[in-house]
Structure formats: C-alpha cells, structure tokens
Coordinates of C-alpha atoms in Angstrom, one line a residue:
X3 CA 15.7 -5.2 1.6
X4 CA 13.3 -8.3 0.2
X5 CA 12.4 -7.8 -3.2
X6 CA 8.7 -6.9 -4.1
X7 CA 6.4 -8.4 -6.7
X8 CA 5.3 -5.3 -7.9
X9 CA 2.0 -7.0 -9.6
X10 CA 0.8 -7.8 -6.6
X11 CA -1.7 -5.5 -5.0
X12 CA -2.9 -7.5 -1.8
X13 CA -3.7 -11.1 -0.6
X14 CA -7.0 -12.7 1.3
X15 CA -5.8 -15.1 3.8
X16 CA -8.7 -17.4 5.1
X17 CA -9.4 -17.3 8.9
X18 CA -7.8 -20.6 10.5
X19 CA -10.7 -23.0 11.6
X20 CA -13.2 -21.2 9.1
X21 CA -15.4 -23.7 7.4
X22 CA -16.7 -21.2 5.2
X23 CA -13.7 -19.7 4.0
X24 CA -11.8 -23.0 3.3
X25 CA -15.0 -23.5 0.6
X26 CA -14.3 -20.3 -1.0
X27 CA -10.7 -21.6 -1.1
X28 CA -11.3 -25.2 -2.5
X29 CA -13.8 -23.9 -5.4
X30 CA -12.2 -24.7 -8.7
X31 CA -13.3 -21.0 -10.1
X32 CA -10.8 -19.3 -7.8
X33 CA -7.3 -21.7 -8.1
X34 CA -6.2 -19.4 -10.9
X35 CA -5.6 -16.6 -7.8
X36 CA -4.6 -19.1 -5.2
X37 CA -1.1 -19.3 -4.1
X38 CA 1.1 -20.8 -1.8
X39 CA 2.1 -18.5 1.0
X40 CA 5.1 -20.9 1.6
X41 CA 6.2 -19.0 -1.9
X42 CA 6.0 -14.9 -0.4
X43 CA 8.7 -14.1 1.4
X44 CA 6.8 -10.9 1.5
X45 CA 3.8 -12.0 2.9
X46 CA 4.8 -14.4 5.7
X47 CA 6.4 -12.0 8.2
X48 CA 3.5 -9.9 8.2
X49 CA 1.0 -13.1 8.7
X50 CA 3.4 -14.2 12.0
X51 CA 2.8 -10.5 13.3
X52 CA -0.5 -10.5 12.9
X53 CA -2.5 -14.1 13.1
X54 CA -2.2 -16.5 16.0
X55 CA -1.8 -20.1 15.9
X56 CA -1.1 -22.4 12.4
X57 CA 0.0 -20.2 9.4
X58 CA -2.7 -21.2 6.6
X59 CA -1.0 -22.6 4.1
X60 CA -3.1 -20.9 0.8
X61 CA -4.1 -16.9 -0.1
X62 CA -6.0 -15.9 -2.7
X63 CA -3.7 -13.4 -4.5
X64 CA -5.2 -10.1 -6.3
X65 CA -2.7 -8.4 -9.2
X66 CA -2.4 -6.4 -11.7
X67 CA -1.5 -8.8 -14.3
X68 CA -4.4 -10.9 -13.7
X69 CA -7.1 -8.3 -13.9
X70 CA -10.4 -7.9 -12.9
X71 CA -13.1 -8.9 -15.0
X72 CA -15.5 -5.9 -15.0
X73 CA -14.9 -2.1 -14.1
X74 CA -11.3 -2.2 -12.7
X75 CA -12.6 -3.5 -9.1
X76 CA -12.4 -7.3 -8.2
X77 CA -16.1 -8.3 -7.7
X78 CA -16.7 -10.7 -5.2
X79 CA -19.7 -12.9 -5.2
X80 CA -21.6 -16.3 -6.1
X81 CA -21.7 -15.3 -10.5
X82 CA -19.0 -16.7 -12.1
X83 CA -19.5 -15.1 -14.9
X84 CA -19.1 -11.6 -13.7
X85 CA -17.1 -12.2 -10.1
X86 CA -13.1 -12.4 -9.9
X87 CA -13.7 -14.5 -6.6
X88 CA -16.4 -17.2 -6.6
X89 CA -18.3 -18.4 -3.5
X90 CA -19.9 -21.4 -3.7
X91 CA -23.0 -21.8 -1.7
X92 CA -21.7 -21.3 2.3
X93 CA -25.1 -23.3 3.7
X94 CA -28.4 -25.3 3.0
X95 CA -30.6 -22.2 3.5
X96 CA -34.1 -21.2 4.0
X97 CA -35.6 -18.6 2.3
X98 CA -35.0 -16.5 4.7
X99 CA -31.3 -17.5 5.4
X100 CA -28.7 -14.8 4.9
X101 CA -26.5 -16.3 1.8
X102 CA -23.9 -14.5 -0.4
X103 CA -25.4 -12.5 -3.0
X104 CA -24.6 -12.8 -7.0
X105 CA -22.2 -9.4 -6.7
X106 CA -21.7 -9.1 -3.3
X107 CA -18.8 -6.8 -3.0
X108 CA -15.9 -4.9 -4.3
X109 CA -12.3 -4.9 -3.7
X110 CA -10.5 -1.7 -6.0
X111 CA -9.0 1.3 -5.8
X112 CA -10.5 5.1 -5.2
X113 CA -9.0 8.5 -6.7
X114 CA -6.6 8.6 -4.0
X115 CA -5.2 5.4 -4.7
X116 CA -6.8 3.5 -1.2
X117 CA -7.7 -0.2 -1.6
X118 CA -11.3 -0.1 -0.8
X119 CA -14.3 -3.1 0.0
X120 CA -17.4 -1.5 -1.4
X121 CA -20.4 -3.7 -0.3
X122 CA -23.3 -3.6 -2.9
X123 CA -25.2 -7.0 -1.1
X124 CA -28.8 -7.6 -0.1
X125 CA -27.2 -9.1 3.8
X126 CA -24.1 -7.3 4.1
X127 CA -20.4 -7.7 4.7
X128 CA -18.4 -6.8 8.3
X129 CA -14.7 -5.3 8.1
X130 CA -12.5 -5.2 11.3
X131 CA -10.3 -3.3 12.4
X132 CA -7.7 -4.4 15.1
X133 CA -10.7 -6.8 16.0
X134 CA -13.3 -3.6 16.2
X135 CA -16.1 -3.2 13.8
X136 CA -19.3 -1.5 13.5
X137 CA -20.9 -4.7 12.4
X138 CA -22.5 -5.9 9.7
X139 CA -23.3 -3.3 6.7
X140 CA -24.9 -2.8 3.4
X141 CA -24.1 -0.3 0.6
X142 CA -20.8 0.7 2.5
X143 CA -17.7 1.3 1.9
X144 CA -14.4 0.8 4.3
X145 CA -10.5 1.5 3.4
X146 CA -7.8 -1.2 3.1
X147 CA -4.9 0.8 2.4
X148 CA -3.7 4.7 2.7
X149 CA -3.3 5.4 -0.4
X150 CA -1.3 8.7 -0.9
X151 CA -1.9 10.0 1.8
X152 CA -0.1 7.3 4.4
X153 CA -2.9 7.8 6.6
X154 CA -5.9 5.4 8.3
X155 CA -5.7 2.3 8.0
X156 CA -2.0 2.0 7.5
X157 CA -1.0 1.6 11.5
X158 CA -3.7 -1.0 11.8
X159 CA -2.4 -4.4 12.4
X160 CA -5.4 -6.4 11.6
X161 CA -8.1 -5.9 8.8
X162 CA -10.4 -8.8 8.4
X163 CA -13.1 -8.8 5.8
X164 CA -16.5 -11.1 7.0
X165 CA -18.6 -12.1 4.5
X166 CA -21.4 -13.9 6.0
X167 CA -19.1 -16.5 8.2
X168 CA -16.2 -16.7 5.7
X169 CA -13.4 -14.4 7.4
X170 CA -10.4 -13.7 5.7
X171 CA -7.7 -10.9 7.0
X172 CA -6.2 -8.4 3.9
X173 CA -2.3 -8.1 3.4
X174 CA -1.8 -5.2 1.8
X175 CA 1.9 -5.2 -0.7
X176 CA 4.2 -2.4 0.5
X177 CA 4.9 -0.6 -2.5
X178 CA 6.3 2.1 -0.8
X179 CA 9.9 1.3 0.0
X180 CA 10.9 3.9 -2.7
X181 CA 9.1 6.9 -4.7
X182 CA 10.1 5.1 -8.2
X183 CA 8.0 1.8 -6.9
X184 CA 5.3 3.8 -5.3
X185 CA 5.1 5.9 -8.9
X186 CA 5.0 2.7 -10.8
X187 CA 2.4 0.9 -8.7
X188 CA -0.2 4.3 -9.2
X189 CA 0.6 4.2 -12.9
X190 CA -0.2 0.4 -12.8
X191 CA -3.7 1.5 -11.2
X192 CA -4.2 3.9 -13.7
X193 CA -3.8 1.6 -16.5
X194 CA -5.9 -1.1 -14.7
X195 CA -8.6 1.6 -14.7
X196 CA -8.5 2.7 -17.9
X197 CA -8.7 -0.7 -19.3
X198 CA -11.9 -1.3 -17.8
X199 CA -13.7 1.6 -19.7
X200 CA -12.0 0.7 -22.7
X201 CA -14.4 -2.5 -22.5
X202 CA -16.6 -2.0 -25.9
X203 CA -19.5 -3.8 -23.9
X204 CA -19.0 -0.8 -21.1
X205 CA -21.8 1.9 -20.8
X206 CA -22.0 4.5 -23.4
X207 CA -24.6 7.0 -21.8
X208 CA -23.2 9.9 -19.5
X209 CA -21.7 8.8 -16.0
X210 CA -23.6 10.8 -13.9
X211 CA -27.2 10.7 -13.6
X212 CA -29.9 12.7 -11.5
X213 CA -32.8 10.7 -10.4
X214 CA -36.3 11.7 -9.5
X215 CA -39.7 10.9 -10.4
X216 CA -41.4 13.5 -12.8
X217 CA -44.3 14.6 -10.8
X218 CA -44.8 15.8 -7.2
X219 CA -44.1 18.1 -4.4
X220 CA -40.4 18.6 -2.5
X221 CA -38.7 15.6 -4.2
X222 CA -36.1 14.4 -3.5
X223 CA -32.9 14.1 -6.1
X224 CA -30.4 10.9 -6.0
X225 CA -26.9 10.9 -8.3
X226 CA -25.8 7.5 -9.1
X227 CA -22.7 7.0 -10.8
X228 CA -23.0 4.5 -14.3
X229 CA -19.3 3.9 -14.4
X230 CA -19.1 2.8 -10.7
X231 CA -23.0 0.9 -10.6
X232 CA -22.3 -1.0 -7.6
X233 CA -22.1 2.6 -5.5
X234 CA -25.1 3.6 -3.6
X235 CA -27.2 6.3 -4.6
X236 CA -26.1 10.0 -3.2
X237 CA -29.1 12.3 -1.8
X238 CA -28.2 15.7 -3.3
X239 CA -31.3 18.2 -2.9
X240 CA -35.1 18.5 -2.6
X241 CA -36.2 19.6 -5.9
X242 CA -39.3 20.2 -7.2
X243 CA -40.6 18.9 -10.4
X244 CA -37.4 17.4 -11.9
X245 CA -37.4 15.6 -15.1
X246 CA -35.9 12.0 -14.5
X247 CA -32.7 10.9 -15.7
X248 CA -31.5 14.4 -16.3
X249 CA -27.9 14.1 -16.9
X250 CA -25.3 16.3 -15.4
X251 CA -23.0 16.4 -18.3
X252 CA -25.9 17.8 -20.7

C-alpha cells in the first residue's frame, strides 16, 4: 500500500489549457504551496483516472503544517494579506466586469469533518460535479469530501472548482486506509481549528448574533455566526420589535 503524507489535506490542479489558472499558478504569493506533481506518488494515479490529455505538471498543495492564515479555512482571493491563495488580476476589466473579489472563497472543514468551498464573493464561484453544476453561485456552500460519514461526494470522479475562468479540479488525500490514520487526520483538524481562535487578534464578542432593526412591524430575524463571518446570514423568524444585536449566549 503507497505511503500517505498525512499533512496533506487536498491539492488544486489547474485545468490544462486554462489561461487564468496558469496566472494563479505563476504568482509569486502562492509558490510556497506549489508542488511538483511529478513528486506524489499519491496524487498521480488519481489525475490519469480522472483528467484527459497532458498531466499538468504543478498543484497548489493545502496542509496542515502550512496552515491557514485566518479562521482555520484557506481563504481564496485577490488580498494577500488575508488570502492563503492569491489571484492576481484574471482580465483588463470594466467596471462592470466580473473579477475575483478580495475574499472570494473558502476551502475548510465543517463539524463532520467534510472539506467544504464556501463562496462569500460579490460574482460567484461554480463547482462541478462529474462535469454537472448548478452554475454559478454566491453565498454557497458545496462539499469536497465525505467526511465521517463516507457519503456524497466520495463516488464522484470529478470536482472542479471555477472561479471566474480559472478552473482547477480538487484531489482529495485518502486518509482513510486505516482507523488509526483517519483518527489522526480529525485530530489534526481539530487542532487546526482551535488554533485559529486562539488568534489574540480573533473576535472577543459572543459567536452568535441575532439581527434586526429596532423598530417596526413582522420583522424579520437573521443569525450570523462571528467566528465563521464569511457564512451567509440565516433567516430564523418573524419577530416583532426585536432589539438589535441581541446575543444568543446572553
């Protein structure tokens, strides 16, 4: 059985023939994460089962031991200073051009341990499945792994994430082989998450907020999550005459 990196939690491999992508790949903020996939024996059956054509050569490679910068997710995006993978600019845009945003998206795990791409952009991102999508989304979220249970998407072949023309396809890491490695890669994302509220710059006000104005009839009440800001807000209830901010853990 080949051995498996255990700090290795997935790779992006850029589309073949995709102009965009190859830019996300040659900026000098992401060569830290690139690697050769000459170099994983792990990754490069799965690539020949799934892409057609010329094997690309580079994937940008997401692990444990090089950790996110903010919140325990990796932040996609055009900020440097915030995102773990960089964009440059994709086009010479108008105005009223689509173009990536400063935090565009997400790539991190939820409570059951599935690798998910949570979109928190102004235009949108577009995952595939097997070559099916619903199209282009904002303030969405889509699995990339099982997680505990084994279940959707683990039988899909092909997962390809689309941010606004750059396209590349997700490898997850099998970490599954055995229940010792499976145990050690969920305590890994434990620690991963705990870090990232152990920031002293991270929020110190209640996670959970409920949001409404102060005055007026049927209202309608929104929780949004401070510890997970790039989620969308969650409709809960009309109510009338809430106070704003009310927290939930007063």
């Amino acid at each position: 059985m080949m051995a498996i990196n255990e700090d290795v939690i997935a790779w992006l491999v850029p589309a073949t023939h995709c102009a965009a992508a190859d830019k996300v790949m040659n900026n000098p903020a992401n060569q830290s994460r690139i690697v050769a996939t000459s170099d994983l024996p792990t990754l490069l059956p799965q690539i020949s089962d799934s892409m057609t054509g010329i094997t690309p050569s580079r994937a940008i490679q997401l692990c444990f031991n090089k950790a996110p910068k903010n919140h325990g997710r990796f932040m996609i995006g055009t900020d440097p200073k915030t995102c773990d993978i960089v964009f440059p600019k994709l086009y010479d845009a108008s105005p009223s051009t689509p173009e990536v945003s400063s935090q565009h998206c997400s790539i991190g795990f939820d409570n059951d341990n599935r690798l998910t791409l949570d979109d928190i952009s102004e235009w949108g991102t577009e995952v595939s499945y097997d070559w099916e999508s619903s199209g282009r989304n904002t303030e969405f979220c889509w699995l990339l792994s099982g997680g505990n249970s084994g279940g959707f998407p683990s039988s899909v072949r092909n997962i390809t994430i689309d941010i606004l023309g750059a396209r590349f396809q997700v490898f997850i890491n099998p970490h599954t082989h055995t229940l010792q490695q499976w145990q050690s890669f969920v305590t890994k994302i434990d620690l991963m998450t705990e870090l990232a509220y152990q920031d002293p710059a991270a929020f110190t006000m209640p996670s959970i907020f409920m949001i409404a104005p102060s005055e007026g009839d049927a209202l309608e009440a929104y929780l949004w999550n401070s510890d997970c800001p790039w989620q969308p807000l969650v409709r809960v209830v009309d109510v009338l005459n809430s106070e704003p901010y009310i927290s939930l853990h007063d």
